[in-house]
Short mmCIF file of C-alpha atoms in Angstrom, two decimals:
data_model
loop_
_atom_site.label_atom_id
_atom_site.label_comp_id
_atom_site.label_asym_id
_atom_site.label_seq_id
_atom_site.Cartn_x
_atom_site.Cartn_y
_atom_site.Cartn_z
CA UNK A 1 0.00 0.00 0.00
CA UNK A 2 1.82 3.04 -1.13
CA UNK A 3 0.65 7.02 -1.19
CA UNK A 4 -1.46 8.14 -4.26
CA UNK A 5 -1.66 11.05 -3.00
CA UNK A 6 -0.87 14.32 -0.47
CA UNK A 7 -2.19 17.73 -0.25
CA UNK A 8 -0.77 19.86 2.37
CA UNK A 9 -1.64 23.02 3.37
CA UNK A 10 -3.66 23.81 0.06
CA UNK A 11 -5.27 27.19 -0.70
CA UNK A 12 -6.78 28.80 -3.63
CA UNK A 13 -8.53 32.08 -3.92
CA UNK A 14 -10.64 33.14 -7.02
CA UNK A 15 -12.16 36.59 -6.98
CA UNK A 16 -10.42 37.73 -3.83
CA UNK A 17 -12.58 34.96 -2.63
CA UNK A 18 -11.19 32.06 -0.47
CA UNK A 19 -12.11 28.77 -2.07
CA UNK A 20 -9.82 26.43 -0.28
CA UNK A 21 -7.59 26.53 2.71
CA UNK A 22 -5.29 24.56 4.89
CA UNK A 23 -6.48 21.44 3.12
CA UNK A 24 -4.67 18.45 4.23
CA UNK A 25 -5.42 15.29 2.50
CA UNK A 26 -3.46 11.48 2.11
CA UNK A 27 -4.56 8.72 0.13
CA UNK A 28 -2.92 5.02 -0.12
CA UNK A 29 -3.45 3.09 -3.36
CA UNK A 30 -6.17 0.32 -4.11
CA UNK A 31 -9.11 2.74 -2.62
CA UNK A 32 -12.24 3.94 -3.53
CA UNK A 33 -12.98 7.18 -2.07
CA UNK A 34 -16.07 9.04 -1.93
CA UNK A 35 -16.08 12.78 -2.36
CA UNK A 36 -18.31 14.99 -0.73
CA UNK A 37 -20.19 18.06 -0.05
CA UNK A 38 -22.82 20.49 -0.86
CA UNK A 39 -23.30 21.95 -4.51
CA UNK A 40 -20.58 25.13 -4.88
CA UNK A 41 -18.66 23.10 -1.29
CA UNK A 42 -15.79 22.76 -3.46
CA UNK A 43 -15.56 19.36 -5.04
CA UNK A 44 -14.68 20.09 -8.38
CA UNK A 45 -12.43 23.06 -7.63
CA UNK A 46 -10.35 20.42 -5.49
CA UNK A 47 -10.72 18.14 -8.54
CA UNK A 48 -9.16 20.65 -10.90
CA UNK A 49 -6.14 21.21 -8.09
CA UNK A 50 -5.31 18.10 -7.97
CA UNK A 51 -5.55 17.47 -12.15
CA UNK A 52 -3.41 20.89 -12.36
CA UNK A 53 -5.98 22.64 -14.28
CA UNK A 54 -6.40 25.12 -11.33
CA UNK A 55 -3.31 26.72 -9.75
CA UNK A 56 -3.67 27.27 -5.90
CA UNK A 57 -0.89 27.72 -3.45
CA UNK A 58 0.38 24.30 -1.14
CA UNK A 59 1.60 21.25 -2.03
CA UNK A 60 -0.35 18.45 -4.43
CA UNK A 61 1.75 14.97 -4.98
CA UNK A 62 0.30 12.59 -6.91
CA UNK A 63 2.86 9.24 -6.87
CA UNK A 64 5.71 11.52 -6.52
CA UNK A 65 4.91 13.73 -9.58
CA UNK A 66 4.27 17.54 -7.97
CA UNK A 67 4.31 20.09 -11.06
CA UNK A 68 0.78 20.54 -12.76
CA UNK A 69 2.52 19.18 -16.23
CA UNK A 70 3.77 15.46 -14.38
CA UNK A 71 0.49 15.47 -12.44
CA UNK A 72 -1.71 15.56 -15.76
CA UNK A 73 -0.15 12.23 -16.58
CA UNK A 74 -0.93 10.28 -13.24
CA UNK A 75 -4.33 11.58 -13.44
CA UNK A 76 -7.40 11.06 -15.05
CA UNK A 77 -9.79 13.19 -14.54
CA UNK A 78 -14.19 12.83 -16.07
CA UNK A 79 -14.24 15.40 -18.82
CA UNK A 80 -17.93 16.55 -19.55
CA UNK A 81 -16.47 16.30 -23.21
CA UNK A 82 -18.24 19.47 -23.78
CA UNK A 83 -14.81 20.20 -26.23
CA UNK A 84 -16.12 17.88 -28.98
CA UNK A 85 -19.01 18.82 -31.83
CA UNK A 86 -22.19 17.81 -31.11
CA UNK A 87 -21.78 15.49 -34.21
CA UNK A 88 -18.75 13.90 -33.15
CA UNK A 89 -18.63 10.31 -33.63
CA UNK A 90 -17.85 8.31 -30.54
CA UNK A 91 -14.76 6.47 -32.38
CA UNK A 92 -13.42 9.63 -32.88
CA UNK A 93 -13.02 10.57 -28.90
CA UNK A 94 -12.01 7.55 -28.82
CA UNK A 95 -9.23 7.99 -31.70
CA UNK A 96 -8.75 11.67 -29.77
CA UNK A 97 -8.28 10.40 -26.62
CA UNK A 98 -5.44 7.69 -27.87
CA UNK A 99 -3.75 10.58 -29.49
CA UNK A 100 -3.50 12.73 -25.98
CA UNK A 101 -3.16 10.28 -23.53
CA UNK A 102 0.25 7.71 -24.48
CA UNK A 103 -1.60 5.58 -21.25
CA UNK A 104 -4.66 5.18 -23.16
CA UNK A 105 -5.15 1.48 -23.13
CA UNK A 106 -7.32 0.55 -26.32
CA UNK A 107 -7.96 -2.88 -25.82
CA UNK A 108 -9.48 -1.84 -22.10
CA UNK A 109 -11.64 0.57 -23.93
CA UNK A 110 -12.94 -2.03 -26.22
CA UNK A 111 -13.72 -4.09 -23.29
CA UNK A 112 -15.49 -1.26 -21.30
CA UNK A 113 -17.31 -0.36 -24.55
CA UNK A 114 -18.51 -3.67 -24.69
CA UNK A 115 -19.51 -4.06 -21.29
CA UNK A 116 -21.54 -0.82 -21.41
CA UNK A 117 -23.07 -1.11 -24.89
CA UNK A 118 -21.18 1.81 -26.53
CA UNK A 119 -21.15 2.52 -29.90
CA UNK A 120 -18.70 3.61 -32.13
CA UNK A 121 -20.64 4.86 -34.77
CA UNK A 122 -23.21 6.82 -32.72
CA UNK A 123 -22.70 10.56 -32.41
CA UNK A 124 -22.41 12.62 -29.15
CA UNK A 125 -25.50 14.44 -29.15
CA UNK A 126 -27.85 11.21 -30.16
CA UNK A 127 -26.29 9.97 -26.60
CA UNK A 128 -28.95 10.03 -23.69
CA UNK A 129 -27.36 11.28 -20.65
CA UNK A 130 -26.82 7.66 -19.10
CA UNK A 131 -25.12 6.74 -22.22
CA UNK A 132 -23.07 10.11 -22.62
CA UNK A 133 -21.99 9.20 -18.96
CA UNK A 134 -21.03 5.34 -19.88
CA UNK A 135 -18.63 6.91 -22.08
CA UNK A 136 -17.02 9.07 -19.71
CA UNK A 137 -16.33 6.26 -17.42
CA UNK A 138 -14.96 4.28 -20.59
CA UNK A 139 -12.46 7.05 -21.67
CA UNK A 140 -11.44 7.83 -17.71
CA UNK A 141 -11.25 4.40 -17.00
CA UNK A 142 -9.37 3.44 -20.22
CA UNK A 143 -6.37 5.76 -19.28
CA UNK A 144 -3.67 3.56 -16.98
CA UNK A 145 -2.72 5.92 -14.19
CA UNK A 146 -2.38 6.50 -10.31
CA UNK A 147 -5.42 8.46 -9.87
CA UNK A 148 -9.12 8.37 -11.56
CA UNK A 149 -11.32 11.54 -10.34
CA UNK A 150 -14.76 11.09 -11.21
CA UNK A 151 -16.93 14.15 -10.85
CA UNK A 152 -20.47 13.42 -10.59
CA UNK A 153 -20.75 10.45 -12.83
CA UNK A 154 -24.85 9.50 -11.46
CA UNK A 155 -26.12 13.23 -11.26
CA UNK A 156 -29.43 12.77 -13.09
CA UNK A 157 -28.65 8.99 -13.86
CA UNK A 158 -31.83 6.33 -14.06
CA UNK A 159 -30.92 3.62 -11.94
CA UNK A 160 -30.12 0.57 -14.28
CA UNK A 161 -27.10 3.11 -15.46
CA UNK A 162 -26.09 4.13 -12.68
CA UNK A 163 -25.67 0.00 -11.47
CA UNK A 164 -24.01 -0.62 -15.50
CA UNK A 165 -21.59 2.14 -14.10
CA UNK A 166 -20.81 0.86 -10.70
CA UNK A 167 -19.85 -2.25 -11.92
CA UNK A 168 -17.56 -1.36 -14.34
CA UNK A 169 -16.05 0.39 -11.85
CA UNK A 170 -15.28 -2.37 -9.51
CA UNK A 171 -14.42 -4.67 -12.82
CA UNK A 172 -11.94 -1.99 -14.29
CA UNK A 173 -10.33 -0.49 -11.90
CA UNK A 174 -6.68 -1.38 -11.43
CA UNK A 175 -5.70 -3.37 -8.14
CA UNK A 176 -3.10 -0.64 -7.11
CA UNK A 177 -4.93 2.57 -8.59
CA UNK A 178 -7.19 4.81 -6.74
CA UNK A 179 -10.41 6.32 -7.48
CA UNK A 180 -12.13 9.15 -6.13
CA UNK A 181 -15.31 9.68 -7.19
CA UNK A 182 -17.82 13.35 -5.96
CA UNK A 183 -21.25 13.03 -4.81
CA UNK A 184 -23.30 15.36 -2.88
CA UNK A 185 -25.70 12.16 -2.37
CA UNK A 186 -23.81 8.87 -1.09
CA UNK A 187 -26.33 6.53 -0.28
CA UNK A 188 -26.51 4.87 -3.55
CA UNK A 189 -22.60 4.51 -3.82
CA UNK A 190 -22.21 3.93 -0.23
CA UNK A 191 -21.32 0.14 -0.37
CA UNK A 192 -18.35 0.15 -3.00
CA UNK A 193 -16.67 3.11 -0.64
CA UNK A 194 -13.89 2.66 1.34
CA UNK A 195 -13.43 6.08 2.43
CA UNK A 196 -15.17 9.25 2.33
CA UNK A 197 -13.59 12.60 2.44
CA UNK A 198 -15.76 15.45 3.49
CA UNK A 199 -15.55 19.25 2.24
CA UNK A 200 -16.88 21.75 4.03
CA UNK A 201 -16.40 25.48 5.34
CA UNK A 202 -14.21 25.73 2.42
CA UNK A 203 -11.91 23.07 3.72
CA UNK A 204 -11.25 19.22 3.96
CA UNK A 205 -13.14 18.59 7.21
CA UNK A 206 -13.43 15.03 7.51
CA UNK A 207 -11.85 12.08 6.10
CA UNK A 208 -12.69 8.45 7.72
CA UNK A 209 -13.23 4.78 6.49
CA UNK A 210 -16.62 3.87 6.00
CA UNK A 211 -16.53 0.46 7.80
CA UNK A 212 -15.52 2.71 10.72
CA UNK A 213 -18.17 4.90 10.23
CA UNK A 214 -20.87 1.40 10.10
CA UNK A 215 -18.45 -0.03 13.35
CA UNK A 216 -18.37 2.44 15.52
CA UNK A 217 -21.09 4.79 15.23
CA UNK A 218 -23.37 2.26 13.91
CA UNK A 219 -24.18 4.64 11.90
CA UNK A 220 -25.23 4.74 7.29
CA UNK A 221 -22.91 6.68 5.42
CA UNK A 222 -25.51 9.29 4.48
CA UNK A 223 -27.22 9.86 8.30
CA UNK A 224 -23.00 10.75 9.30
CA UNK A 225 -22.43 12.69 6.38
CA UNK A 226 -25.62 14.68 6.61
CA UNK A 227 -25.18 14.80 10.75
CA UNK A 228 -21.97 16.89 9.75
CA UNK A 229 -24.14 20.01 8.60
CA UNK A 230 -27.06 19.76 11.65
CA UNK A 231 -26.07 21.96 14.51
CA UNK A 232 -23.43 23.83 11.80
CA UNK A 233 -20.91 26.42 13.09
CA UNK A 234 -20.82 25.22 16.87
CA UNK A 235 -18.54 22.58 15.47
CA UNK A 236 -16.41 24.65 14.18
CA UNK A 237 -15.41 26.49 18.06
CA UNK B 1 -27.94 -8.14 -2.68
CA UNK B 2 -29.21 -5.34 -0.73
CA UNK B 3 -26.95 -4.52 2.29
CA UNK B 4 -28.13 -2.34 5.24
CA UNK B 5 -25.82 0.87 5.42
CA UNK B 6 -25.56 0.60 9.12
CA UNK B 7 -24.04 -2.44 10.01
CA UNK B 8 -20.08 -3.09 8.47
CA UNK B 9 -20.21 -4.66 4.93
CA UNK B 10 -17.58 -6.76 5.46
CA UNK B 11 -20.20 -8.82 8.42
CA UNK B 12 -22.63 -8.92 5.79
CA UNK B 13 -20.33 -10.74 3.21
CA UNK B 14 -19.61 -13.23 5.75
CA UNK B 15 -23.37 -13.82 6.68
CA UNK B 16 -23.91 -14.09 2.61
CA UNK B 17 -21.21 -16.34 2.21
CA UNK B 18 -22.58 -18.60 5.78
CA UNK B 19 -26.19 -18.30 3.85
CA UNK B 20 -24.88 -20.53 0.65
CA UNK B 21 -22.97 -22.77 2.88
CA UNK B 22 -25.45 -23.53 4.94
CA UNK B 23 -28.66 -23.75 2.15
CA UNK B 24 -26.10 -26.14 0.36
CA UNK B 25 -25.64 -23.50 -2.73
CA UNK B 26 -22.17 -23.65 -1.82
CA UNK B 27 -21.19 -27.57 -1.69
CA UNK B 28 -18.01 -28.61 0.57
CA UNK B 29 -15.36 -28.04 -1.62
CA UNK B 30 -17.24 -25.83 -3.93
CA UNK B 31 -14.76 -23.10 -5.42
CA UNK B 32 -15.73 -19.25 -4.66
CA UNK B 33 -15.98 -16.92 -7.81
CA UNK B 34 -13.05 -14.66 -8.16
CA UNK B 35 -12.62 -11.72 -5.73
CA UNK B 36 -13.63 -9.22 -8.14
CA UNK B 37 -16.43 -11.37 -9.14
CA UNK B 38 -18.47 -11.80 -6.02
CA UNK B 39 -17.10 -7.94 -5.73
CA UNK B 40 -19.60 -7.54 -8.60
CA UNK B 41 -22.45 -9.77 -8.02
CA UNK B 42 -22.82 -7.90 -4.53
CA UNK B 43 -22.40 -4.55 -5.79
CA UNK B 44 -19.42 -4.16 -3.10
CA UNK B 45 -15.98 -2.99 -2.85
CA UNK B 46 -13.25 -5.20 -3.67
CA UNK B 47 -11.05 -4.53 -0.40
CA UNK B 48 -14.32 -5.19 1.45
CA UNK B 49 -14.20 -8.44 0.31
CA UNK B 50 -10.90 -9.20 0.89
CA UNK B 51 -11.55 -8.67 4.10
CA UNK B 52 -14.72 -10.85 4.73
CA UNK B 53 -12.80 -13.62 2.96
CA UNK B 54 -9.53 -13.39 5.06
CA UNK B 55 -11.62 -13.96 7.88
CA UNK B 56 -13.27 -16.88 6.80
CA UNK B 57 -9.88 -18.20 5.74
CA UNK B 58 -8.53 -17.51 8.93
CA UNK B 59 -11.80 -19.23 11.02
CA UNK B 60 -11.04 -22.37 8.41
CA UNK B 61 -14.62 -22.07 6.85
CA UNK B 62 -12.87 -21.31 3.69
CA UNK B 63 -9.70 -22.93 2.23
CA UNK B 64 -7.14 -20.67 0.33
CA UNK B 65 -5.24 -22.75 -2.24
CA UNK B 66 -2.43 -21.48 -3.57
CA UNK B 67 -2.51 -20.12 -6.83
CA UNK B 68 -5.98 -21.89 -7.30
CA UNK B 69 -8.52 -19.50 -5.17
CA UNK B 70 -11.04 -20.28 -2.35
CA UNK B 71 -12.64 -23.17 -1.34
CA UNK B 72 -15.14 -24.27 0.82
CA UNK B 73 -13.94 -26.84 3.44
CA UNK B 74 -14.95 -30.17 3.11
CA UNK B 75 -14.52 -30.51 7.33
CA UNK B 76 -17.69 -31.71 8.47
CA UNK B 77 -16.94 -30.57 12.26
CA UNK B 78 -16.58 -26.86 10.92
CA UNK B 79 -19.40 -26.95 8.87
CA UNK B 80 -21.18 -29.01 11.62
CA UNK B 81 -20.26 -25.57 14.05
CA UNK B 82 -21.09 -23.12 11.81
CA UNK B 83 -24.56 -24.43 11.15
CA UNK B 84 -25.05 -24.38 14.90
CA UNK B 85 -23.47 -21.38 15.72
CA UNK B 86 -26.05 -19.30 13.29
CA UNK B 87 -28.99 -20.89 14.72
CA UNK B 88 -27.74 -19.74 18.18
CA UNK B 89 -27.14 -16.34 16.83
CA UNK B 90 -30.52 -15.97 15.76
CA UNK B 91 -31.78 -18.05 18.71
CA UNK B 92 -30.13 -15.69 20.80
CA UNK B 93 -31.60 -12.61 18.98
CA UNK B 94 -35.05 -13.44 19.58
CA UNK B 95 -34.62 -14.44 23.23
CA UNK B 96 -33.29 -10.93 24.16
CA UNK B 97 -35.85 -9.28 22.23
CA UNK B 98 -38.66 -11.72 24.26
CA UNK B 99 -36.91 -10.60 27.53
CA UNK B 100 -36.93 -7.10 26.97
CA UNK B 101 -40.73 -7.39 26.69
CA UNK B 102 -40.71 -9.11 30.15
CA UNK B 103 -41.50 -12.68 29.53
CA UNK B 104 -40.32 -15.28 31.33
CA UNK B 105 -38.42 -18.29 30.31
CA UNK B 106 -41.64 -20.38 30.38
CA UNK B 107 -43.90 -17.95 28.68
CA UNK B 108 -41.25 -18.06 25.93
CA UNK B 109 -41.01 -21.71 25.34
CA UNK B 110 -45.10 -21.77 25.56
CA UNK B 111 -45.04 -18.14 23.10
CA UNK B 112 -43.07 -19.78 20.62
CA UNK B 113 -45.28 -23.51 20.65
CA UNK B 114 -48.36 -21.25 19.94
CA UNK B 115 -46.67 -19.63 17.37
CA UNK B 116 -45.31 -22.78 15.68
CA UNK B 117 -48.07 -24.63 15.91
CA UNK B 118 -50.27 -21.42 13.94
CA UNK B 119 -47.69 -20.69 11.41
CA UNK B 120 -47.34 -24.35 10.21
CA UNK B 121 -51.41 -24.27 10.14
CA UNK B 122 -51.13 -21.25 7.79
CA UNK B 123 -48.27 -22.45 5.96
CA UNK B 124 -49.88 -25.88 5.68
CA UNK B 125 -53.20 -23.69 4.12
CA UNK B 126 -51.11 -21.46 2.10
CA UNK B 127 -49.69 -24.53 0.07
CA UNK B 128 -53.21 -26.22 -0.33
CA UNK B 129 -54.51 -23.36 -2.07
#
């Protein structure tokens, strides 16, 4: 079990606005980690720190690479692929995607595709938003690297999708990788989490194991994770 | 498999797994599906089940071969104690919950008769129909 990844003392400001601060954050390899928080908390903002697509101030390792330009390679991050023509072809993301990304593994796309019924042939904007979602997952997932970030992958998802999705996840994901995956509702993912990591008040306020949470508070992932906002700022004394 | 959020997945894996042993869907000596596998037939995490199965291994339920996966033990004394030790679980379940309503030990024993004797009535009724 090695480190994925480290934050430390993380802070990034956007409009003379505080976004972030004194974040502090570890992962170890072969986890799946929930992230979450209210809408505008701060999810993807931490998401596009950690890809290198935002520039705050602090210290983001991801498997020993620390510049934004080595971090885009151990990373690989959902993209709403709102870059592509509406009449783009899905085999030519695909071909795009091979051409960016050296890591891009084609045969685990192919695989992925199958699972999830993709097609090459159809175009983007024929895709219903389950199936333009499958395809996110394929393309993230089809990259080989330290770190998958998925950012909202089963916001306004039917149900049999959102399952086809989970499941590829715990089929495709490698052994020593580690996924992180942001949800402002966690029930639904709740059983394929290892961890959850919590942002709040503009920072990282909690990050515990989810068997711990069911252990010793006897309590479901959503109840804690909802408990955090009752009773608000006397917490924070 | 539905899990309830409140009690550690890893416990409920290893009441699943005691659940085919016991109902004979999992013969002695029966091979387990791969980790990932069962990861995906539960819809659970793949560490999670590493865990329940470690556990098993280690309480000799299941067998780890080498190379070849896991298996369910073919020692009739384990299986013999695990079969017991669920129905004492459960046993025991229901006793505390008929002693926190304040009945004795003999209104138990004559609670449960009475409710035996009904449900195989009803059950005998439901099948005829």
């Amino acid at each position: 079990m090695s480190t994925i990844l480290t934050i430390k003392n993380l802070k990034y400001r956007r409009n003379q606005h505080v976004l972030l601060h004194d974040a502090q954050l570890t992962l170890t390899s072969g986890k799946i980690v929930g992230l979450l928080g209210e809408n505008g908390a701060g999810k993807t903002t931490l998401m596009r720190l950690i890809t290198g697509l935002a520039q705050g101030q602090g210290v983001i390792d991801v498997a020993g690479a620390t510049s934004p330009v080595a971090r885009k390679r151990q990373v690989s991050f959902s993209d709403a692929l709102n870059g592509f023509m509406a009449s783009a072809k899905v085999q030519k993301i695909v071909q795009f995607y091979q051409l960016v990304y050296p890591d891009f593994n084609r045969q685990r796309y192919a695989q992925l595709a199958d699972f999830l019924g993709l097609r090459a042939d159809a175009k983007l904007n024929t895709l219903s938003k389950g199936t333009r979602e499958k395809l996110v997952i394929a393309l993230t997932l089809s990259r080989q690297v330290a770190l998958y970030l998925l950012d909202e992958p089963f916001s306004g998802i039917d149900s049999m999708s959102r399952k086809k999705i989970i499941n590829s996840i715990i089929k495709w994901l490698p052994t020593d990788a580690t996924l992180v995956i942001s949800d402002h509702y966690v029930a639904e993912i709740a059983p394929i989490l290892d961890e959850i990591v919590v942002v709040k008040d503009q920072t990282i306020a909690v990050h515990v194991a989810t068997e711990t949470i069911r252990d010793q508070e006897h309590q479901d992932i959503q109840d804690y994770y909802e408990q955090l906002y009752e009773g608000g700022e006397q917490h924070d004394a | 498999m539905q899990f309830d959020d409140k009690v550690p997945i890893y416990y409920q894996i290893k009441q699943y797994v005691y659940q085919q042993i016991i109902t004979g869907k999992w013969q002695p000596g029966t091979q387990l599906p791969a980790v990932r596998q069962l990861a995906v037939e539960l819809t659970v995490n793949v560490n999670t089940v590493q865990r329940a199965l470690r556990e098993l291994i280690a309480a000799q339920i299941l067998i780890s071969k080498r190379g070849k996966g896991n298996f369910v033990t073919t020692d009739q004394t384990t299986l013999a104690t695990l079969a017991d030790q669920l129905v004492q679980d459960r046993l025991g379940a229901v006793y505390d919950d008929l002693r926190a309503l304040n009945l004795t030990d003999q209104q138990i024993i004559t609670a449960m008769q009475t409710y035996i004797e009904k449900r195989g009535r009803q059950d005998e009724h439901d099948f005829n129909d």
